[in-house]
Each structure stands twice: as structure tokens, then as C-alpha cells.
Tab-separated table of C-alpha atoms and ligand atoms in Angstrom:
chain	number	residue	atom	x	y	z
A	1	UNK	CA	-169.030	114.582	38.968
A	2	UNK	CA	-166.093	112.425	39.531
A	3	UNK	CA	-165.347	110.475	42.038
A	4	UNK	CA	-162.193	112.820	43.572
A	5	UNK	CA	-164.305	115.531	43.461
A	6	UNK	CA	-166.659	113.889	45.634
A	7	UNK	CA	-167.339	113.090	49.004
A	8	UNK	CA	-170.275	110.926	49.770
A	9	UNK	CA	-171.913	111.083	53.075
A	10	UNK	CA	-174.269	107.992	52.637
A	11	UNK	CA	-175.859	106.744	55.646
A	12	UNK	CA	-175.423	103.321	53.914
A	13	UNK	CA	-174.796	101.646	51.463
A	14	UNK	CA	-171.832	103.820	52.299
A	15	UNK	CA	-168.079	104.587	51.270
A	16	UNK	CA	-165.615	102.408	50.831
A	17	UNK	CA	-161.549	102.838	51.359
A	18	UNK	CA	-160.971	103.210	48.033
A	19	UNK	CA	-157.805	101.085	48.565
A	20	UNK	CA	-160.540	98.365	48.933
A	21	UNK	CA	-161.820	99.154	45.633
A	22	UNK	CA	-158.980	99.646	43.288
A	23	UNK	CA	-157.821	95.658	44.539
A	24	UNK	CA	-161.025	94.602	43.264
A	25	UNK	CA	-160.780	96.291	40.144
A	26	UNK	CA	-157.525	95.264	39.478
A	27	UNK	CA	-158.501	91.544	40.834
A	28	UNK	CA	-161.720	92.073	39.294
A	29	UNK	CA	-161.115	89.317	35.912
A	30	UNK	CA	-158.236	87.168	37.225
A	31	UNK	CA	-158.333	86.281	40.963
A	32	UNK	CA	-154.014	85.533	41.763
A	33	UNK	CA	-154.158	84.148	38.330
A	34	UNK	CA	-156.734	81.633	38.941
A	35	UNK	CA	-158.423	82.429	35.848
A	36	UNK	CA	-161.518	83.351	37.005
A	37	UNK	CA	-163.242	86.192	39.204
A	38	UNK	CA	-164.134	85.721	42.896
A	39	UNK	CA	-168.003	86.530	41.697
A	40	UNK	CA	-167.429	83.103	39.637
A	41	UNK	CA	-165.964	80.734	41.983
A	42	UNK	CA	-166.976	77.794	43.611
A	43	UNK	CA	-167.831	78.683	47.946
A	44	UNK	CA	-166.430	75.128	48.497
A	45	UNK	CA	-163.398	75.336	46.684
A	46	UNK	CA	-159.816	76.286	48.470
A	47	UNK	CA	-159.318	79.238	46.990
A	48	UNK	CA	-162.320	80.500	48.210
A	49	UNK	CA	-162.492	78.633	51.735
A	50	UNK	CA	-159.089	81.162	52.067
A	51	UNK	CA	-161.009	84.558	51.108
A	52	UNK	CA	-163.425	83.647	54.114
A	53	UNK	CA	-160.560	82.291	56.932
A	54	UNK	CA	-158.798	85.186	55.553
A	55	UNK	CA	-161.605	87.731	56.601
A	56	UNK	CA	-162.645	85.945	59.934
A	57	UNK	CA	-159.199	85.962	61.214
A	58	UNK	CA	-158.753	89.818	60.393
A	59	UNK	CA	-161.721	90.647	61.530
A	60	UNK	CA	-160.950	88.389	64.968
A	61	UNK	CA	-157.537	89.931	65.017
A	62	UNK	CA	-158.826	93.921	64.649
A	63	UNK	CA	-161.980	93.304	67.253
A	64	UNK	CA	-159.804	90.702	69.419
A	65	UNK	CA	-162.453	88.429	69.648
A	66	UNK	CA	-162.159	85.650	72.401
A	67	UNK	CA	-161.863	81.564	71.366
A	68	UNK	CA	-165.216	81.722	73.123
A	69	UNK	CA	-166.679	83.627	70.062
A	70	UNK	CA	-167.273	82.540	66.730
A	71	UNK	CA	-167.476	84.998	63.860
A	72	UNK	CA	-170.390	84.411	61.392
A	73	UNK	CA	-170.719	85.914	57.999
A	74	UNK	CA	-174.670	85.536	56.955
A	75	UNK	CA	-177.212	86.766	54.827
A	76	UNK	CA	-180.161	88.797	55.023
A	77	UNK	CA	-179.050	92.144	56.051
A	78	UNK	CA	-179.052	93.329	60.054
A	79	UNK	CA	-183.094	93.231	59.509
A	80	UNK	CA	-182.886	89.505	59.707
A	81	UNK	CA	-181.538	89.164	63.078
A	82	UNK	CA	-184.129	91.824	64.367
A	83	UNK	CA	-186.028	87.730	64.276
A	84	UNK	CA	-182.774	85.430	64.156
A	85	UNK	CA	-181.805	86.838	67.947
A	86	UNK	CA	-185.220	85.822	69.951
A	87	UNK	CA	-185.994	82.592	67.598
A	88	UNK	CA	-182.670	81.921	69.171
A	89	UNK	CA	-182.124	83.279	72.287
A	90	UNK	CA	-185.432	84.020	73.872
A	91	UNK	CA	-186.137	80.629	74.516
A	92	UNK	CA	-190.164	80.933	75.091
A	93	UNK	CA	-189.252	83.635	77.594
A	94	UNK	CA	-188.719	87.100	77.664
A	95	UNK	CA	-186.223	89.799	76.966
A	96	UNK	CA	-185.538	93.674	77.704
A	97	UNK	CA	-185.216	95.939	75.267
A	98	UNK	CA	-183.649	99.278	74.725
A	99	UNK	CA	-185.797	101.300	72.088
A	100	UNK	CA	-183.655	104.227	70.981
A	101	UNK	CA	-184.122	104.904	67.331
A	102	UNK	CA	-185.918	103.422	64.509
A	103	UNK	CA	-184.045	99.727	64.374
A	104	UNK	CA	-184.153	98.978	67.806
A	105	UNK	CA	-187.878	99.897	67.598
A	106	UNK	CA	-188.188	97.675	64.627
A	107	UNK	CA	-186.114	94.563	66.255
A	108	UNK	CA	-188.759	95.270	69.644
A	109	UNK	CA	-191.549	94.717	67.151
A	110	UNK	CA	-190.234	91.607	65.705
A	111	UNK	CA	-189.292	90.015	68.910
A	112	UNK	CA	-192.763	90.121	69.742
A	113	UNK	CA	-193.749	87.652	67.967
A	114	UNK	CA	-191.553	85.031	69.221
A	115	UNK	CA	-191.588	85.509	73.304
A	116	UNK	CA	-191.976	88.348	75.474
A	117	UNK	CA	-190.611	92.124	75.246
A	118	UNK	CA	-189.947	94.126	77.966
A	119	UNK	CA	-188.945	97.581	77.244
A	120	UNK	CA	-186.401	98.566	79.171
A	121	UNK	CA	-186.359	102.354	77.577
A	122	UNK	CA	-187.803	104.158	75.027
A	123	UNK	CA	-186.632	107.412	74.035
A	124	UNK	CA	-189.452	107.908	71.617
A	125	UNK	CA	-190.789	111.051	73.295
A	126	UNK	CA	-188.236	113.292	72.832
A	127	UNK	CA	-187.680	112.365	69.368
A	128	UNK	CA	-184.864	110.182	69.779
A	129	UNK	CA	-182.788	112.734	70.911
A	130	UNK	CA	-180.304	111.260	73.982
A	131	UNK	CA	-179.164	107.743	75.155
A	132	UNK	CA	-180.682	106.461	78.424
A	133	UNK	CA	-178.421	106.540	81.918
A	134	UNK	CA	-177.666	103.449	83.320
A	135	UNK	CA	-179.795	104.372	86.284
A	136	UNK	CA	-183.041	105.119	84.293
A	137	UNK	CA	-182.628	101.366	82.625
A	138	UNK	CA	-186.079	99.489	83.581
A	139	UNK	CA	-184.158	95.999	83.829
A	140	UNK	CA	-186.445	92.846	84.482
A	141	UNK	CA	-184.991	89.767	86.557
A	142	UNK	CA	-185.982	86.998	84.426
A	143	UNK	CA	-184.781	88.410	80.719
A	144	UNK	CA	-182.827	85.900	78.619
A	145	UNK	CA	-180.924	89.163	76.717
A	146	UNK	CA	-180.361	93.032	77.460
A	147	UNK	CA	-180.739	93.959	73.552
A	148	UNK	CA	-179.427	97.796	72.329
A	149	UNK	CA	-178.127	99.592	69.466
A	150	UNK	CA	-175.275	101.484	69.938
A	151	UNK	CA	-175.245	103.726	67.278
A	152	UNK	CA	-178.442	105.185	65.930
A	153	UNK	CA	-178.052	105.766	62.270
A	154	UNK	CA	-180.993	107.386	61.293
A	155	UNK	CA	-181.108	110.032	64.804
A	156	UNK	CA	-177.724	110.594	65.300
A	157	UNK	CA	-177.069	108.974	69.006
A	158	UNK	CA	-174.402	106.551	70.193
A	159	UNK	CA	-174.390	104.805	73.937
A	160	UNK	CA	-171.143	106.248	75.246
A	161	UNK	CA	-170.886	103.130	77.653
A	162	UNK	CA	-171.712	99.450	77.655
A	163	UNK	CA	-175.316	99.175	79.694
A	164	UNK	CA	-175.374	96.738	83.202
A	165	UNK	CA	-177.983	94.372	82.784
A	166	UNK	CA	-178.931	91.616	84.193
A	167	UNK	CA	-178.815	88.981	81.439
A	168	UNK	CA	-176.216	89.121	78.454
A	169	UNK	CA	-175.848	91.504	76.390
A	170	UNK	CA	-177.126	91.663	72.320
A	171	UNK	CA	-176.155	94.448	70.202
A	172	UNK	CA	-177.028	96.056	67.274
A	173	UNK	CA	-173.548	97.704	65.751
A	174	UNK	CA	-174.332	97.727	62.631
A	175	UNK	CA	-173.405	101.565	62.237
A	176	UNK	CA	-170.522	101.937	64.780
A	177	UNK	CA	-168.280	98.530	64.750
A	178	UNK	CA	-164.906	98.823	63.905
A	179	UNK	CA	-164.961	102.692	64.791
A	180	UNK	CA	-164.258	102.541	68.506
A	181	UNK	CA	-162.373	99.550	70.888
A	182	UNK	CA	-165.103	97.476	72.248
A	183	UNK	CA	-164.444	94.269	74.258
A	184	UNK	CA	-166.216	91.434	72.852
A	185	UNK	CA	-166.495	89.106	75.642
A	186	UNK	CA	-168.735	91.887	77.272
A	187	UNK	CA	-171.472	90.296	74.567
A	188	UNK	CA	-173.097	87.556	74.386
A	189	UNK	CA	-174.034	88.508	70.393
A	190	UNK	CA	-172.528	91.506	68.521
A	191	UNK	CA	-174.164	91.839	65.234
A	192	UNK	CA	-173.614	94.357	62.185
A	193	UNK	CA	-175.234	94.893	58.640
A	194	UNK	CA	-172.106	94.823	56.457
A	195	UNK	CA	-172.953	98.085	54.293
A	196	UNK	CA	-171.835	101.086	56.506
A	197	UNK	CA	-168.440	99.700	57.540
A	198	UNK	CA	-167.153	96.800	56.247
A	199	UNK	CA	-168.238	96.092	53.160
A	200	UNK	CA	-171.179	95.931	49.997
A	201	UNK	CA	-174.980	95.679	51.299
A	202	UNK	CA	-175.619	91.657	51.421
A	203	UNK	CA	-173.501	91.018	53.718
A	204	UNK	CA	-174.157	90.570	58.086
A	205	UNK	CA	-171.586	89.933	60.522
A	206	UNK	CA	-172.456	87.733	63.841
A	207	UNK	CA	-170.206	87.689	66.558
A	208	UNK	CA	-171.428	85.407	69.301
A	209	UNK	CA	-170.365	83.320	72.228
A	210	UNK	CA	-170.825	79.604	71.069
A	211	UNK	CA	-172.016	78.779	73.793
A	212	UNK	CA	-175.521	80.242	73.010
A	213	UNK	CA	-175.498	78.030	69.916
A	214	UNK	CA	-178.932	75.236	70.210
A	215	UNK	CA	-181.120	77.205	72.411
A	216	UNK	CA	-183.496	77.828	69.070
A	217	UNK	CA	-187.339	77.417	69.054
A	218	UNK	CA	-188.106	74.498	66.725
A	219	UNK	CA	-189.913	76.578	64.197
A	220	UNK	CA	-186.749	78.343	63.707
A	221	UNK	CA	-185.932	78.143	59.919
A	222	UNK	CA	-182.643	76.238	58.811
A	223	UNK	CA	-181.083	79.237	57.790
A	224	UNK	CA	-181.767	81.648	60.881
A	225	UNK	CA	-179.940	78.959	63.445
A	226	UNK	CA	-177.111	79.989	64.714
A	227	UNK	CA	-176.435	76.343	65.634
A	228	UNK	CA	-176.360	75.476	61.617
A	229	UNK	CA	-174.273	77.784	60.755
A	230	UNK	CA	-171.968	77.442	63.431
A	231	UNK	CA	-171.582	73.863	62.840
A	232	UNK	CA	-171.325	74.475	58.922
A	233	UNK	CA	-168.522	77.140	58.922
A	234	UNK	CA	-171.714	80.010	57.578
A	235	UNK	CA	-171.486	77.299	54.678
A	236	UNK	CA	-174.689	75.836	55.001
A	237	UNK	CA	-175.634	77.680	51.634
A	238	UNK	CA	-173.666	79.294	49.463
A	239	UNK	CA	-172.760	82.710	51.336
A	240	UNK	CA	-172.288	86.212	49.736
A	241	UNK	CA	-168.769	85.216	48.556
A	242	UNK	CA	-168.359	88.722	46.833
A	243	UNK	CA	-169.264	90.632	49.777
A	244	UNK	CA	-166.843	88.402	52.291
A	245	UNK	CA	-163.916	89.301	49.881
A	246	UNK	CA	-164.398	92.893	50.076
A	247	UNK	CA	-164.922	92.272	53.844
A	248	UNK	CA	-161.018	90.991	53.355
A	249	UNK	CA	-159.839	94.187	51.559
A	250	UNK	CA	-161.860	96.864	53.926
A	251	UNK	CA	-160.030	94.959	57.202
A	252	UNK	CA	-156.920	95.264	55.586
A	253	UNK	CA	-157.440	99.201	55.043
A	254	UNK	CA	-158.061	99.190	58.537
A	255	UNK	CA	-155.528	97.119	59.751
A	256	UNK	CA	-152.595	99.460	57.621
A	257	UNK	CA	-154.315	102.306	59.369
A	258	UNK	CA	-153.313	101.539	63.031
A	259	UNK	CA	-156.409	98.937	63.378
A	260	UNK	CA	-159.973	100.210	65.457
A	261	UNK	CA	-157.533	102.379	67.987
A	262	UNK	CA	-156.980	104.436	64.869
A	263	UNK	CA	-160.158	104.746	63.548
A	264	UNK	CA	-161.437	105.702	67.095
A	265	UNK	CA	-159.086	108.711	66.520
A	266	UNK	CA	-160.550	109.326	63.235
A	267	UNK	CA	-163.725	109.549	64.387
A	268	UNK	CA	-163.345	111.912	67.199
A	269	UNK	CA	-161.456	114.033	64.776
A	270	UNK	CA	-164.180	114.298	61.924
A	271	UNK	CA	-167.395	114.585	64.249
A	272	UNK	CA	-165.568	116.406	66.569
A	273	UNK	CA	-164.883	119.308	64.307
A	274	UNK	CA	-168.398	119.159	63.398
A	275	UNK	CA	-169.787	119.400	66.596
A	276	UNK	CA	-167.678	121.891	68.238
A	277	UNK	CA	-169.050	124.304	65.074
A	278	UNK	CA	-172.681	123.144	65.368
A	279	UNK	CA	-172.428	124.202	69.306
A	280	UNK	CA	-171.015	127.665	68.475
A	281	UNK	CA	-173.680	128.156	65.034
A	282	UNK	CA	-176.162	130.593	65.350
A	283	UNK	CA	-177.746	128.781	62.065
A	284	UNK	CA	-177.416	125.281	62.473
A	285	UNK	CA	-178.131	122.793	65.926
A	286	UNK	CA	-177.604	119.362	66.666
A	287	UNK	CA	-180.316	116.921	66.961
A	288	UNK	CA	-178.795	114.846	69.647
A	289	UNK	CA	-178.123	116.253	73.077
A	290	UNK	CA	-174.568	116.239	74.321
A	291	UNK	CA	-173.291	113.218	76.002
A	292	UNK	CA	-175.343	111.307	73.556
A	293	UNK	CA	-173.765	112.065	70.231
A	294	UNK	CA	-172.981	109.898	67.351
A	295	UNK	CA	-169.777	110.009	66.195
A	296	UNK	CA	-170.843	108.003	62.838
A	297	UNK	CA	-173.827	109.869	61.662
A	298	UNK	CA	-174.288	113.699	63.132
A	299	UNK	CA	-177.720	114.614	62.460
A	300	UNK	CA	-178.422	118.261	62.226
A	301	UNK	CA	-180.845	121.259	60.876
A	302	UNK	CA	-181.365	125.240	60.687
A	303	UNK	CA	-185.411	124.271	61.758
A	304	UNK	CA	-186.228	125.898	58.109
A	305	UNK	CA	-187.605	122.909	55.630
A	306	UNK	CA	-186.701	125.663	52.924
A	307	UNK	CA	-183.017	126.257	53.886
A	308	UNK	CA	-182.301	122.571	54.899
A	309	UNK	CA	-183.275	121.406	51.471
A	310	UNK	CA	-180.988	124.308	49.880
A	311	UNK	CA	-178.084	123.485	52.138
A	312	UNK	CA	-178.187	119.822	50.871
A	313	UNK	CA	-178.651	121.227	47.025
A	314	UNK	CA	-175.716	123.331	47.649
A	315	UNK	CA	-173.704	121.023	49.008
A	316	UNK	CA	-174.246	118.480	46.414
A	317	UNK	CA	-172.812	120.934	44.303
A	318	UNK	CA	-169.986	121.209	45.894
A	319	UNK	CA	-169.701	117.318	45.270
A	320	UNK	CA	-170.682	116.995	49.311
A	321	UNK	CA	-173.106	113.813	48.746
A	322	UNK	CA	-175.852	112.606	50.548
A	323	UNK	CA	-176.331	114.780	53.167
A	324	UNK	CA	-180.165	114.493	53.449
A	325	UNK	CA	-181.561	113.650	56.831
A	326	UNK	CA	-183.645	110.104	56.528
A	327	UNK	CA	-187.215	110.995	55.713
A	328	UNK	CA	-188.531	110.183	59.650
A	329	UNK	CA	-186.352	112.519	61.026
A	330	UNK	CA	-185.710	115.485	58.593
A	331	UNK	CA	-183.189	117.970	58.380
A	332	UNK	CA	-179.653	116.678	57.804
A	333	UNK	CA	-176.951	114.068	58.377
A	334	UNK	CA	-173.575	113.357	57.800
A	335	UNK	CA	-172.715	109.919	57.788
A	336	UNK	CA	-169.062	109.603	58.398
A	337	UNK	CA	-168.411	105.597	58.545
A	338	UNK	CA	-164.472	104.173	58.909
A	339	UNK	CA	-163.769	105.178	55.058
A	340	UNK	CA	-164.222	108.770	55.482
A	341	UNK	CA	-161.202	110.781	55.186
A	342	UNK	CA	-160.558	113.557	57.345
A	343	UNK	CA	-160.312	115.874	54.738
A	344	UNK	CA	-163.859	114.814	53.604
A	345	UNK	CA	-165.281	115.981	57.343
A	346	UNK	CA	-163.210	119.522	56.911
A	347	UNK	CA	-164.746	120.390	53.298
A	348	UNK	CA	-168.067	119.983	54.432
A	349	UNK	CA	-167.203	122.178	57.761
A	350	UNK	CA	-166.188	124.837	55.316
A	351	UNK	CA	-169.643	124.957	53.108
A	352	UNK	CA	-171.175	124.917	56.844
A	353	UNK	CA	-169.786	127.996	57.331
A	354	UNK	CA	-169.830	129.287	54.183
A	355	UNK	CA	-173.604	129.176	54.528
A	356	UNK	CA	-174.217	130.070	57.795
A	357	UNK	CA	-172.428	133.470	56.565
A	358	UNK	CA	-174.460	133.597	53.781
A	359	UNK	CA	-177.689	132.963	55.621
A	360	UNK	CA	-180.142	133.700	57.747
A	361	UNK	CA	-182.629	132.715	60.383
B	401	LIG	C1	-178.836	100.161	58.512
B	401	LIG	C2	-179.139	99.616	59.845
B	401	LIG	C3	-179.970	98.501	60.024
B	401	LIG	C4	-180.682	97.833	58.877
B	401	LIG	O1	-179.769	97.152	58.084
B	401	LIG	P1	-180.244	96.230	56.882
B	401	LIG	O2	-178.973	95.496	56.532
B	401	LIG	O3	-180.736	97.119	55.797
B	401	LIG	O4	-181.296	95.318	57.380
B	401	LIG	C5	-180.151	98.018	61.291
B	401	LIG	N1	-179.570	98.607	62.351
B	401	LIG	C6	-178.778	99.688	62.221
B	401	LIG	C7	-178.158	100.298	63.419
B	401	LIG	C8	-178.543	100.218	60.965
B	401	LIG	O5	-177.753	101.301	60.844
């Protein structure tokens, strides 16, 4: 099927503004004439030193991050910082965290092993349904970091505010940044896996108050110190020069959109359409309560294995990809990341109601 027949609702890697993608494929051979592509080009030369100020200043720009900040562009995927944050922020002592979903779970896990984890909350029983209230927040007085994720990809929940703790905050944004205004200095480390908003998998953004930079345990590996990289511009190896340029061409999509303000709207728009049908279906329901909804990835299901797996089939068909729930929590899920049109979020409201009126429970 081709491509503008499609519309792909990958939880990630994930779509791309196709803007983006039809710069690199006409840059693809012969980067501004420079006789050469940016996959074959020197990290330390000038040309490329421009493709990365280029990105961090767009990005800075678009998420008006504060001179106290310093934008990273690393390796490794978000999974690496699940260890990068305590190796360099727990300092030997102990931190809270939120558990709401799979990652954050996962990051818990990993801390472990390099100081103490309090958790804070743990939605686990419920199936990872809802986002804790402030008030139910088990907060310790001696944590280095409050860690969270605000958007959880595979369940379908977003925090709707920014917690009160009583350390700094470290997030996990991996499937929500750039989608709604968030103010940086609130953080003392904002992270993101490239591959759902901003760019090719490969790629992880790090968004931290310099400050914070040193603190490391001295096993820390060279490459997981924020201090090193810091200090070396992300240079310290070669980076993922491919992925940072597509980083460039995604931030100026969003930028000649109206910037994160817009895509805010966007978002409301497409999950809101979604959501105000799944609340009125007598076929279909929402996996996350209300107040806690994702307005990234919308997780939902009929409760039937059988007509779940025929509503994905049939969609498919209909050239509406991906919508497959992850295998932990069934059912399905529409991931609708920054790049989604609107239009992409309306066809698939019209096969869910197509089917519902086709269907049974
Ligand atoms: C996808 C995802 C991850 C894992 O990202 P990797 O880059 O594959 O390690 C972590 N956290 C969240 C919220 C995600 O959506």
C-alpha cells in the first residue's frame, strides 16, 4: 500500500512529518553541495558541528530551555538513562520513584542497582489504568530525585500536572515532549528516546540543569557521564550524526506549525475526537480512566480477543497501520505522536464507527 494511502499509528519507531523526509531525500546524495551525504561526513568537521548547533538551538528555542540547561544529544536509546540518571544523580543515596507503566517500572528496577529506590506509587494493581494525585504521592525526605514518566506509551496514561516533590524533578518524556508547553526549569533532567517525536530510533535527548553535572559514582562508564559529555559538546564519540539532522528537519516542521502551542492543539484535537466516541461506544472502552488519559497513545478494546484482532486486520486494510495494543497490555492503541495529521485521527474515527455498526458484543 502506498504511503498516501496510509496512516501509521506506530507506537514507535513512529511517523515522521513527511516534510522532514522529502529534505532528506532530496539532501540525501549532496548535502548544500558539499559533495557528500550527512551519513558520510566527518562529526568534527564545520559543516557538521552546524547540523548539531542547528538542532540544539531549535530545539532550545521550541521548549524555551533556560541558560541553566544544557541540551544533550546521546546514544543508547531512553533505556540507557533508566542507569545513566542514578549512576549520576543518586549519589550513594536514594531516590523516589513513580511506577506507572512498564518504563518507569523498568528504570525502578535499574536504579536498584546503583542506590536506593523508594517507590513513591505504583499503579500496578489496577493495570496501569490512572495517574496518581498529588496527595496519594508517598514522598521520602532524603531523595536525591522525584523520577516519573509522563506519558505512558504502552497503557495509554499521561500526568495532567507536574508532581510536588521534595527533591528535583527527573522525567521520562520520551512519548509526550514537544506535544504540550512544559517549563523546563521545573526539571532538574528531562529526557526523551528520539523515535516517537523527534526523530529516527538511535537517537536520546537530555535536557538537564548543568549544575547536576559531576555528582557521578566512579564506576560510572565514560560514556554514561553527564559531566563528559557536557564538557565535550555530546562529542566525546562520534554521535548519531544522521539522527541529529533529522532532529533539525522534524523541529523545523514544528516550528512552521505554530511551535509546541500548536501541537498542544493538535493533540487535543486528534485524541479528543477519539475519546469523546470511545465514552459514548457501546462496543469499544478506554483503558485509562478519565483525568488520566494520554493524549499520545489512546489505548482501547471491545474485551473480545476475537474482535480486537479483526478490528486491527480491518483497519490495516483500510491502510490504518499499527493499531495493535503492545503485547502486555492487549487490545488496541493508537499512537498519535506530533507528525500525525488530523485527518489521520478522523479516518480511523470513521472505521471505529463503521465497526461498531457492524458489530456486536
Ligand atoms: C519507548 C519508550 C522508552 C524506551 O525507549 P528506547 O529508546 O527503546 O530505550 C522509554 N520510555 C518511554 C516513555 C517510551 O515511550
Amino acid at each position: 500500500m502506498a504511503r498516501e494511502h496510509t496512516y501509521n499509528f506506530s507506537a514507535g519507531p513512529s511517523v515522521l512529518p513527511e516534510s522532514a523526509l522529502i529534505r532528506a531525500r532530496d539532501e540525501l546524495l549532496d548535502y548544500k553541495g558539499c559533495g557528500m551525504s550527512v551519513m558520510e561526513m566527518s562529526h568534527r568537521s564545520p559543516m557538521f558541528q552546524d547540523i548539531f548547533d542547528d538542532a540544539v538551538n531549535k530545539l532550545k528555542e521550541l521548549m524555551n530551555v533556560p541558560e541553566s540547561h544544557e541540551v544533550l544529544l546521546l546514544q543508547g536509546g531512553a533505556s540507557t538513562q533508566f542507569a545513566a540518571i542514578p549512576m549520576n544523580l543518586i549519589e550513594g543515596g536514594s531516590a523516589d520513584y513513580a511506577i506507572t507503566g512498564n518504563f518507569s517500572g523498568k528504570a525502578a528496577k535499574e536504579a536498584e542497582k546503583y542506590g536506593r529506590v523508594h517507590i513513591a506509587a505504583d499503579t500496578s494493581s489496577t493495570g496501569h489504568d490512572r495517574i496518581p494525585e498529588q496527595q496519594e504521592l508517598m514522598l521520602s525526605d532524603d531523595a536525591k530525585y522525584f523520577y516519573y514518566c509522563a506519558n505512558n506509551t504502552i497503557y495509554g496514561t499521561e500526568w495532567q500536572y507536574v508532581p510536588k516533590a521534595n527533591s528535583m524533578l527527573v522525567c521520562d518524556m520520551s512519548s509526550d515532549i514537544l506535544s504540550r508547553e512544559v517549563n523546563v526549569s521545573d526539571f532538574g533532567l528531562i529526557y526523551a528516546g528520539a523515535q516517537k517525536n523527534m526523530a529516527p530510533a538511535g537517537l536520546t535527548v537530555v535536557i538537564m540543569d548543568k549544575s547536576l553535572a559531576g555528582r557521578e559514582l566512579s564506576y560510572t562508564p565514560t560514556m554514561l557521564s553527564y559531566k563528559t559529555m557536557i564538557e565535550s559538546g555530546s562529542m566525546y564519540n562520534t554521535p548519531p550524526c544522521w539522527c541529529i539532522y533529522m532532529l533539525g528537519l522534524t523541529l523545523d516542521w514544528v516550528k512552521a506549525q505554530g511551535g509546541v502551542k500548536a501541537m498542544e492543539e493538535l493533540r487535543n484535537a486528534r485524541a479528543g475526537m477519539i475519546y469523546e466516541f470511545l465514552d459514548n461506544s457501546r462496543l469499544f472502552k478506554a483503558h485509562a480512566k478519565a483525568g488520566s488519559r494520554s493524549f499520545m497513545n489512546v489505548a482501547f478494546r471491545t474485551g473480545d480477543k476475537d474482535l480486537d484482532a479483526e478490528f486491527v486486520k480491518g483497519a490495516a486494510a483500510k491502510g490504518l497501520l499499527n493499531l495493535k495494543g503492545h503485547k502486555i497490555a492487549g487490545g488496541m492503541r493508537a499512537s498519535m505522536y506530533n507528525a500525525m495529521p488530523i485527518e489521520g485521527a478522523k479516518a480511523l474515527l470513521d472505521y471505529m464507527k463503521e465497526f461498531e455498526s457492524t458489530h456486536h458484543v
